[in-house]
Coordinates of C-alpha atoms in Angstrom, one line a residue:
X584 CA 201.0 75.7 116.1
X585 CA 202.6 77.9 118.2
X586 CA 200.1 81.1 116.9
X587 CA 197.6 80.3 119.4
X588 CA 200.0 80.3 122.7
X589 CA 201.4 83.5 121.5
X590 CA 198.2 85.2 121.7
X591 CA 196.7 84.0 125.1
X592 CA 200.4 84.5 126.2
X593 CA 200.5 88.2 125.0
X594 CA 196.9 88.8 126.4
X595 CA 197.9 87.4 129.9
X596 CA 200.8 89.3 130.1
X597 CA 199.2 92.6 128.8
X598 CA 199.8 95.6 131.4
X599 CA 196.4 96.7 130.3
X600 CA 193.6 97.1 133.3
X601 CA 190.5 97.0 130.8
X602 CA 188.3 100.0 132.0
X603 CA 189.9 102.5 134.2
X604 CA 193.6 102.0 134.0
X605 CA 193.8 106.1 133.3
X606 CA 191.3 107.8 131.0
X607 CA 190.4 111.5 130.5
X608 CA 187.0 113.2 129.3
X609 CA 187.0 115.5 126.8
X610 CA 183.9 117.1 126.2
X611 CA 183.9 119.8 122.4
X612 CA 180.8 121.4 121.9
X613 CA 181.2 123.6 118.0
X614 CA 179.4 126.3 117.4
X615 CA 179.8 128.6 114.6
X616 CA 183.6 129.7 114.2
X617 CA 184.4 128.8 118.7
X618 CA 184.8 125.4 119.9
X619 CA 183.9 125.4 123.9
X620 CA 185.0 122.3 125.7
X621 CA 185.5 120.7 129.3
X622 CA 188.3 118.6 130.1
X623 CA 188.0 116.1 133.1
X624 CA 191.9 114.4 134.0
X625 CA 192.3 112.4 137.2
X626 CA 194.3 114.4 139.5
X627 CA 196.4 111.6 140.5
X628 CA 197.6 111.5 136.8
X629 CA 198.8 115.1 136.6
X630 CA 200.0 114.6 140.0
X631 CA 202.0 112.4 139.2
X632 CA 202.9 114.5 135.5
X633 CA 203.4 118.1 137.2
X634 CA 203.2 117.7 140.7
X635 CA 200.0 118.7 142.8
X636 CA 201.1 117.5 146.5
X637 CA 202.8 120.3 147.8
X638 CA 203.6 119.3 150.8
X639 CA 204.1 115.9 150.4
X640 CA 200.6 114.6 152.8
X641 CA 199.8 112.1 150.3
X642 CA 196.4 114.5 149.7
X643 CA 195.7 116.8 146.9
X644 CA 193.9 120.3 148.3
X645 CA 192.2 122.9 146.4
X646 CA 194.3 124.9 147.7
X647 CA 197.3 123.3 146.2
X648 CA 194.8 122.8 142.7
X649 CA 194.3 126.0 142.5
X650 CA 197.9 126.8 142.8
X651 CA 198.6 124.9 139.8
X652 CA 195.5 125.8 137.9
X653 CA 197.9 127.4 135.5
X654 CA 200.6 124.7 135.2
X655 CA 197.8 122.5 134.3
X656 CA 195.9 124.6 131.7
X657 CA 199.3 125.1 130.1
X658 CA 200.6 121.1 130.2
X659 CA 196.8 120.0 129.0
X660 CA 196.6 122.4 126.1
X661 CA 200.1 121.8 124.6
X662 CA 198.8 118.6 124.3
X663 CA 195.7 119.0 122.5
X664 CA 195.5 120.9 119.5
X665 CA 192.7 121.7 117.0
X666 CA 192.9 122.4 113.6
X667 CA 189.6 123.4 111.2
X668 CA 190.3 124.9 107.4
X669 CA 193.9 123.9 107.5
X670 CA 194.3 126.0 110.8
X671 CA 194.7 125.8 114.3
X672 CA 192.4 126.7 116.3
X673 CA 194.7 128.1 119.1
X674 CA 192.8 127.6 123.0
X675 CA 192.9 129.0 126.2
X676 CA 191.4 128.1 129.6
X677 CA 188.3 129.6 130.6
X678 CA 188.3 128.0 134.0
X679 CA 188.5 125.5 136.7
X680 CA 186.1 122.9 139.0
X681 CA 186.4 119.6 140.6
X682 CA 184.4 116.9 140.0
X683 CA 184.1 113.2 141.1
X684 CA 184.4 110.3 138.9
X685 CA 183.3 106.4 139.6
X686 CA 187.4 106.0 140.0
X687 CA 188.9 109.3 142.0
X688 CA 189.0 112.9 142.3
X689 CA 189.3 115.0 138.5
X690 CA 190.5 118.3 137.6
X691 CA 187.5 120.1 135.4
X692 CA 189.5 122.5 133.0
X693 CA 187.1 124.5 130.7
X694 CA 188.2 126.1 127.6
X695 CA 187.3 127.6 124.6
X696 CA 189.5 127.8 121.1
X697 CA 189.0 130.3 118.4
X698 CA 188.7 129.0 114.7
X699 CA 189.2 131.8 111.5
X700 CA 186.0 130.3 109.9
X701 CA 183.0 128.3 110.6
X702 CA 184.3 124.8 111.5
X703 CA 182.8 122.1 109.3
X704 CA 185.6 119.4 109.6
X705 CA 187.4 119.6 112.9
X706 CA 191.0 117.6 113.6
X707 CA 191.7 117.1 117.0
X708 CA 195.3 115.8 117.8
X709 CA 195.2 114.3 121.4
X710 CA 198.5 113.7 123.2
X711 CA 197.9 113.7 126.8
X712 CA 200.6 111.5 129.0
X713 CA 201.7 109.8 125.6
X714 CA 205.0 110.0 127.2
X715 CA 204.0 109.0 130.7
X716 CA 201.2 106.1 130.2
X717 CA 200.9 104.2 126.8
X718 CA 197.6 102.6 128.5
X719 CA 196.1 105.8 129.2
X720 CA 192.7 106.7 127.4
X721 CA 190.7 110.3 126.2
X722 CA 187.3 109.7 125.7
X723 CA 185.6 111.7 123.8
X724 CA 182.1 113.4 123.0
X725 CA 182.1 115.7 120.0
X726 CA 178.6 118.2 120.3
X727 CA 177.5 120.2 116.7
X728 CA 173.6 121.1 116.8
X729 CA 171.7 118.1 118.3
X730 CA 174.0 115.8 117.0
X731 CA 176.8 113.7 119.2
X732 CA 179.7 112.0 118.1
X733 CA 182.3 109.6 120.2
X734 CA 185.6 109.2 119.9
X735 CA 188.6 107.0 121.7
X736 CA 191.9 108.4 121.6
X737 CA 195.2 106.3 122.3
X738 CA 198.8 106.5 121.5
X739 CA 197.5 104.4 118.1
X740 CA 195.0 107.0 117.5
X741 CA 195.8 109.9 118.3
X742 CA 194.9 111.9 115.3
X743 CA 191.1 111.8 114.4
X744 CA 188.9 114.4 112.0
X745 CA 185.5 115.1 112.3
X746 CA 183.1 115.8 109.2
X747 CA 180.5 118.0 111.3
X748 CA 178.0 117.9 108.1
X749 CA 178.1 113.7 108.3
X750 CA 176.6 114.1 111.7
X751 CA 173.8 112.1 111.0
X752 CA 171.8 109.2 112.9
X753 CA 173.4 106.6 111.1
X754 CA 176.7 108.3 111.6
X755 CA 175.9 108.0 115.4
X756 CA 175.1 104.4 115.2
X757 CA 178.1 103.3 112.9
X758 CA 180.2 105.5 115.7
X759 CA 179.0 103.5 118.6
X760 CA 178.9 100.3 116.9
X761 CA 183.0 101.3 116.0
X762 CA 183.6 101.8 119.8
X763 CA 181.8 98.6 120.8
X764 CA 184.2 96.7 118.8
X765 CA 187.4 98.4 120.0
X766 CA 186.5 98.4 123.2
X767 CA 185.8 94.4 123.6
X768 CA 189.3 94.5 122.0
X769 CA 191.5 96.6 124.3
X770 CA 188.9 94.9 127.5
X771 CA 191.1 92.0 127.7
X772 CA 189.7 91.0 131.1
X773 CA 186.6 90.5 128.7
X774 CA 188.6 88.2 126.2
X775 CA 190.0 86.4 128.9
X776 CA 187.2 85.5 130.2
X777 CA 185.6 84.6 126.8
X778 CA 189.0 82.5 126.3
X779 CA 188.6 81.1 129.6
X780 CA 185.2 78.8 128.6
X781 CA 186.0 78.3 125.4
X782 CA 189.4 76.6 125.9
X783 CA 187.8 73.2 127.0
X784 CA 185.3 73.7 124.1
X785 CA 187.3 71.2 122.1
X786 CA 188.3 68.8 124.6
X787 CA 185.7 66.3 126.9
X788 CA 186.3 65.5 130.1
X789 CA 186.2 61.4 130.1
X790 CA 187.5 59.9 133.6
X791 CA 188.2 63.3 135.3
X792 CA 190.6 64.2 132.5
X793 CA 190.0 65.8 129.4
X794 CA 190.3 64.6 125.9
X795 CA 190.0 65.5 122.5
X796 CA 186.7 65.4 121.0
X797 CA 186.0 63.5 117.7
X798 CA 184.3 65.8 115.9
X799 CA 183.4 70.1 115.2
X800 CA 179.8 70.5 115.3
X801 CA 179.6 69.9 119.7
X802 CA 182.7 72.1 119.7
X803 CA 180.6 74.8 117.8
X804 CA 177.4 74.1 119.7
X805 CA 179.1 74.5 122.8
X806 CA 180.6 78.0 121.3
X807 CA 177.5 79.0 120.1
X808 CA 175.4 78.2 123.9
X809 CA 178.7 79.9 125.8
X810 CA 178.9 83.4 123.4
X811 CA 174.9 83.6 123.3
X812 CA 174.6 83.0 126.8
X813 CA 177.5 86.1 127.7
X814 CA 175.5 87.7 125.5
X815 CA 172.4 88.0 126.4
X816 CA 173.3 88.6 130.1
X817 CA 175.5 91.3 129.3
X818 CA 173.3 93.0 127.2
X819 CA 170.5 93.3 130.3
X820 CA 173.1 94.5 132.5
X821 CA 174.6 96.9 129.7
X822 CA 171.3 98.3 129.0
X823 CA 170.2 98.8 132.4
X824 CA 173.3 100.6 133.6
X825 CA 173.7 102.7 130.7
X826 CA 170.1 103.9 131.2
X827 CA 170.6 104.6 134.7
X828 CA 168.3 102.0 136.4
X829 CA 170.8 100.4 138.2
X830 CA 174.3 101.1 139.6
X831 CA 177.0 99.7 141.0
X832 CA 180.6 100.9 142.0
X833 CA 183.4 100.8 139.9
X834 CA 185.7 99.1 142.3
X835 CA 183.1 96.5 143.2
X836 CA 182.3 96.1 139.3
X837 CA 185.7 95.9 138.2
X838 CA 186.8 93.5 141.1
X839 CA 184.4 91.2 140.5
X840 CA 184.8 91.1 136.5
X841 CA 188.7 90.0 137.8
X842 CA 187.2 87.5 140.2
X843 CA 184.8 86.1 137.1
X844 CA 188.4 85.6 135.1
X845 CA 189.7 83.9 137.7
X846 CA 187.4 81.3 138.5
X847 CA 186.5 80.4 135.0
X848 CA 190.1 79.6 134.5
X849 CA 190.6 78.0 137.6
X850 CA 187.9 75.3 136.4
X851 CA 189.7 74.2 133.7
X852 CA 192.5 73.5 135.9
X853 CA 189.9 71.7 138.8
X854 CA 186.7 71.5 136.6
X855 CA 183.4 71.7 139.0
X856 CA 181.4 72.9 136.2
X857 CA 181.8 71.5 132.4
X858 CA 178.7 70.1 131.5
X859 CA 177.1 73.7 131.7
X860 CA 179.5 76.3 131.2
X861 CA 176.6 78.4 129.5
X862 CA 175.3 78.7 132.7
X863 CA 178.8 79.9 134.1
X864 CA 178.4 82.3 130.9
X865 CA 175.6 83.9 131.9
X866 CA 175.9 84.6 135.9
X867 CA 178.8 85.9 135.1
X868 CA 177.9 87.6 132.0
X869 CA 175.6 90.1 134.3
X870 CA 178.6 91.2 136.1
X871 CA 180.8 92.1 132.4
X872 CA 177.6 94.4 131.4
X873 CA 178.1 96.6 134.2
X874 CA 181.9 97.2 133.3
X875 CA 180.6 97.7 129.3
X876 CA 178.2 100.5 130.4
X877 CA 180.9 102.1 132.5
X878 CA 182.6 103.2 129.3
X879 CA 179.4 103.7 127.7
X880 CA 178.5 106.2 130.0
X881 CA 181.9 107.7 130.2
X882 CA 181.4 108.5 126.3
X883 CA 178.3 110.2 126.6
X884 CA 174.8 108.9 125.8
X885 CA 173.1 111.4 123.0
X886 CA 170.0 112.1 124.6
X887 CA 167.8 112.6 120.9
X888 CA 169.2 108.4 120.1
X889 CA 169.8 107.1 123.4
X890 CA 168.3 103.6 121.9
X891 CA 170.5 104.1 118.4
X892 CA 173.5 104.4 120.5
X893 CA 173.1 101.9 123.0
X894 CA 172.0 99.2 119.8
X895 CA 175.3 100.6 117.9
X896 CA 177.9 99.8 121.0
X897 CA 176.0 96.5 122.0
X898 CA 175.9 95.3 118.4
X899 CA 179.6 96.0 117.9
X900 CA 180.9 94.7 121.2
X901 CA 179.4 91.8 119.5
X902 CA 181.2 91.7 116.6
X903 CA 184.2 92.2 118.2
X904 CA 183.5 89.0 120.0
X905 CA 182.8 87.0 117.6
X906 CA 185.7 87.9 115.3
X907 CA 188.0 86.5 118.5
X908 CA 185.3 83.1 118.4
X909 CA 185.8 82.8 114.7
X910 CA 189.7 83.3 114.7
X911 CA 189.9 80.8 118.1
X912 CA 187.6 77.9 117.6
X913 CA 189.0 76.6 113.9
X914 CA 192.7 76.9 115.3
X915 CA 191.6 75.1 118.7
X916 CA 189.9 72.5 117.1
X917 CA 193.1 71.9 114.9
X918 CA 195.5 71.7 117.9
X919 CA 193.2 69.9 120.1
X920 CA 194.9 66.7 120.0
X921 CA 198.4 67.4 120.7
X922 CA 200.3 68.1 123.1
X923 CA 200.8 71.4 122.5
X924 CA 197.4 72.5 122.8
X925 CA 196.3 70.3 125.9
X926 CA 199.1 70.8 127.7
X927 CA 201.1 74.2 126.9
X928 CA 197.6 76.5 125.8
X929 CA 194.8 74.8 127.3
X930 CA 197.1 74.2 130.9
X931 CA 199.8 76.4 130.7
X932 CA 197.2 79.2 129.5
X933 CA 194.7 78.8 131.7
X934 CA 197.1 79.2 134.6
X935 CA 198.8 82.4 133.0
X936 CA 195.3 83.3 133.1
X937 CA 194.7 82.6 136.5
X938 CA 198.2 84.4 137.8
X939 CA 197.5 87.8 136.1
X940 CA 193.5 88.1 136.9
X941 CA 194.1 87.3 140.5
X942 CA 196.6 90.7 140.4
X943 CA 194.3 92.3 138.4
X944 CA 191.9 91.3 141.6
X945 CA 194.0 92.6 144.3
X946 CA 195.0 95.7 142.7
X947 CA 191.0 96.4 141.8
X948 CA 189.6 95.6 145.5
X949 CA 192.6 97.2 147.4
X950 CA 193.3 99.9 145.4
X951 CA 196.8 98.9 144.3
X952 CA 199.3 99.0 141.2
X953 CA 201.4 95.4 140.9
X954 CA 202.0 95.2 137.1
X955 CA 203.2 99.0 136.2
X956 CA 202.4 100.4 132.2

C-alpha cells in the first residue's frame, strides 16, 4: 500500500527542474580517421566550476572568457574522452565563440580529436560536472555522412558507443523514439501533472467530497479521455515548435508548465473542474508541447528525416506515458477506498504537489534557485 505514496513522494521531492536545470551541447561530426566537434556549456556552470568573474561584478566579459579560454578547453576535455578501435582518440581545442541559448549566455569550444584508423564504432565517455551537478545534462548530436544520431548523457549514462555503419533511418527513428521515453521520464514536472488529473480518476465527487467509485471501466474511460486529450494537444504544440512555426521563451514556457502543475493539483484539493478534466488536459496540454520541443530542438533535428524524427520522439514520449498510466491506474483503483489512498496519496500528494511546483514557479519566472541539486 504504501508503493504508491513512495513514488508521488519521491517525484515531489525530486531536485530535478525538468528541461533546463543545466545541460550542455555536444555537437561530433566523423569523418574519415578526425572527429570535429563543438561544445556549447552555460557559462554560469563553468563559472561556477573554474571561475570566470574576475572581478567579482556579478558579469562574465569576453575579456575575462577569453582569459580563461585555456582553463576551459583543458577542464572540458579531461572530461570527455573518445575512444575508436580500442583507442583514444586524444583532442585538442580548435577555438572559441559565444553563443546565446533560450536559457543564458554559452561558451562555444570547438575541437577536433585524432583517431589511428577510420572510426566505425565511436565511444564517447561524458563526464562534465559529474562531480558538481548530478542533474546536469549533455545532449548530444552525433554527425557521420548524412546520417544523425542523439544521445543524452547523465551521471547514469555516461558511457555510450556508437555503431557508425547502423546509421540507418530506422536507427534514427528507434533513437528518437528512445529519447522521447527518457525524457517524459526524467520531465517530472510532466508526470506530475499527468499524476495531478489522474489522482481523482478513481474517486467521484458526491456532495462536494469525493468517494470511491464502484467500479474500473469510468476510471479507465476517464484515463483514457485525460491521456488522449494531453496528447493530442501536445503533439500540435510539439510539432509546431520543433518545426519552427512558432516560438515562445523558455522562461515563459517553463513557468507556465509549473503554473499548469500547480493548478491541476490545487483542484483536487478545491475542485472547480471534475466533470471535464480532459478539457483541463488539453489547454494545458498546448503549453507541455512547447517544453517537449525545447529538448527536441536542443538535440538536433536531422534535416534528410525531420518527420522520422519528430514521429520517433512523439511516439516515445508516449510510451513513456503510458507505462506511468498502466503502472498508476491498477494500484489506484486498488487503494481507492481506504484511507490511505484518499487521505495520505490523493490529499497529502496533491499538496506535496502543489508545495514543490509553486517553487519550481518562482524559481522559473524570477530566475531563482530554492531547492539546490
Amino acid at each position: 500500500m504504501k508503493i504508491l505514496f513512495a513514488v508521488l513522494l519521491a517525484l515531489a521531492v525530486s531536485p530535478a527542474f525538468a528541461h533546463k536545470p543545466s545541460d550542455s551541447y555536444l555537437a561530433l561530426r566523423v569523418e574519415g580517421a578526425e572527429v570535429r566537434g563543438q561544445w556549447d556549456i552555460a557559462l554560469r556552470d563553468l563559472d561556477f566550476a573554474i571561475g570566470l568573474d574576475d572581478n567579482g561584478d556579478g558579469g562574465i566579459t569576453w575579456g575575462e572568457l577569453k582569459a580563461h579560454h585555456a582553463d576551459i578547453a583543458a577542464y572540458a576535455l579531461a572530461r570527455l574522452k573518445l575512444r575508436s578501435g580500442g583507442a583514444d582518440c586524444p583532442a585538442r581545442a580548435t577555438g572559441f565563440l559565444v553563443d546565446d541559448h533560450s536559457d543564458g549566455a554559452y561558451s562555444v569550444m570547438r575541437f577536433s580529436a585524432a583517431c589511428r584508423a577510420e572510426v566505425s564504432t565511436l565511444e564517447v565517455s561524458y563526464g562534465l560536472f559529474a562531480d558538481l551537478d548530478p542533474q546536469h545534462k549533455g545532449l548530444l548530436r552525433l554527425e557521420y555522412g548524412s546520417a544523425t544520431r542523439t544521445g543524452i548523457f547523465s551521471p547514469e549514462r555516461a558511457i555510450q558507443r556508437f555503431e557508425l555503419a547502423k546509421f540507418t533511418r530506422l536507427a534514427q527513428f528507434l533513437e528518437y523514439g528512445r529519447e522521447g521515453v527518457w525524457h517524459i521520464w526524467v520531465g517530472f514536472d510532466h508526470i506530475l501533472f499527468l499524476l495531478s488529473l489522474l489522482l481523482p480518476a478513481v474517486l467521484a465527487l458526491e456532495g462536494g467530497r469525493w468517494q470511491p467509485i464502484g467500479r474500473f471501466p469510468p476510471a479507465f474511460w476517464d484515463v483514457f479521455k485525460i491521456v488522449t486529450s494531453f496528447t493530442v494537444a501536445h503533439s500540435i504544440t510539439l510539432s509546431l515548435a520543433a518545426l519552427g512555426v512558432i516560438s515562445l521563451p523558455s522562461r515563459l514556457v517553463e513557468s507556465a508548465i509549473a503554473g499548469s502543475v500547480v493548478l491541476a493539483a490545487l483542484n483536487n484539493i478545491v475542485p472547480l473542474v471534475h466533470d471535464r478534466r480532459w478539457m483541463v488536459a488539453f489547454a494545458f496540454g498546448l503549453i507541455h508541447g512547447f517544453g517537449f520541443a525545447s529538448v527536441l530542438r536542443d538535440l538536433g533535428l536531422p534535416q534528410d528525416a525531420l518527420l522520422l524524427a519528430l514521429v520517433g520522439f512523439n511516439l516515445g514520449v508516449e510510451g513513456g506515458q503510458l507505462a506511468i498510466v498502466s503502472a498508476f491506474l491498477p494500484i489506484a483503483y486498488g487503494l481507492r477506498a481506504s484511507w490511505f489512498y484518499r487521505r495520505l496519496v490523493f490529499v497529502g500528494g496533491s499538496l506535496a504537489i502543489v508545495a514543490v511546483a509553486a517553487i519550481w514557479l518562482i524559481e522559473r519566472a524570477f530566475n531563482l534557485k530554492i531547492i539546490s541539486a
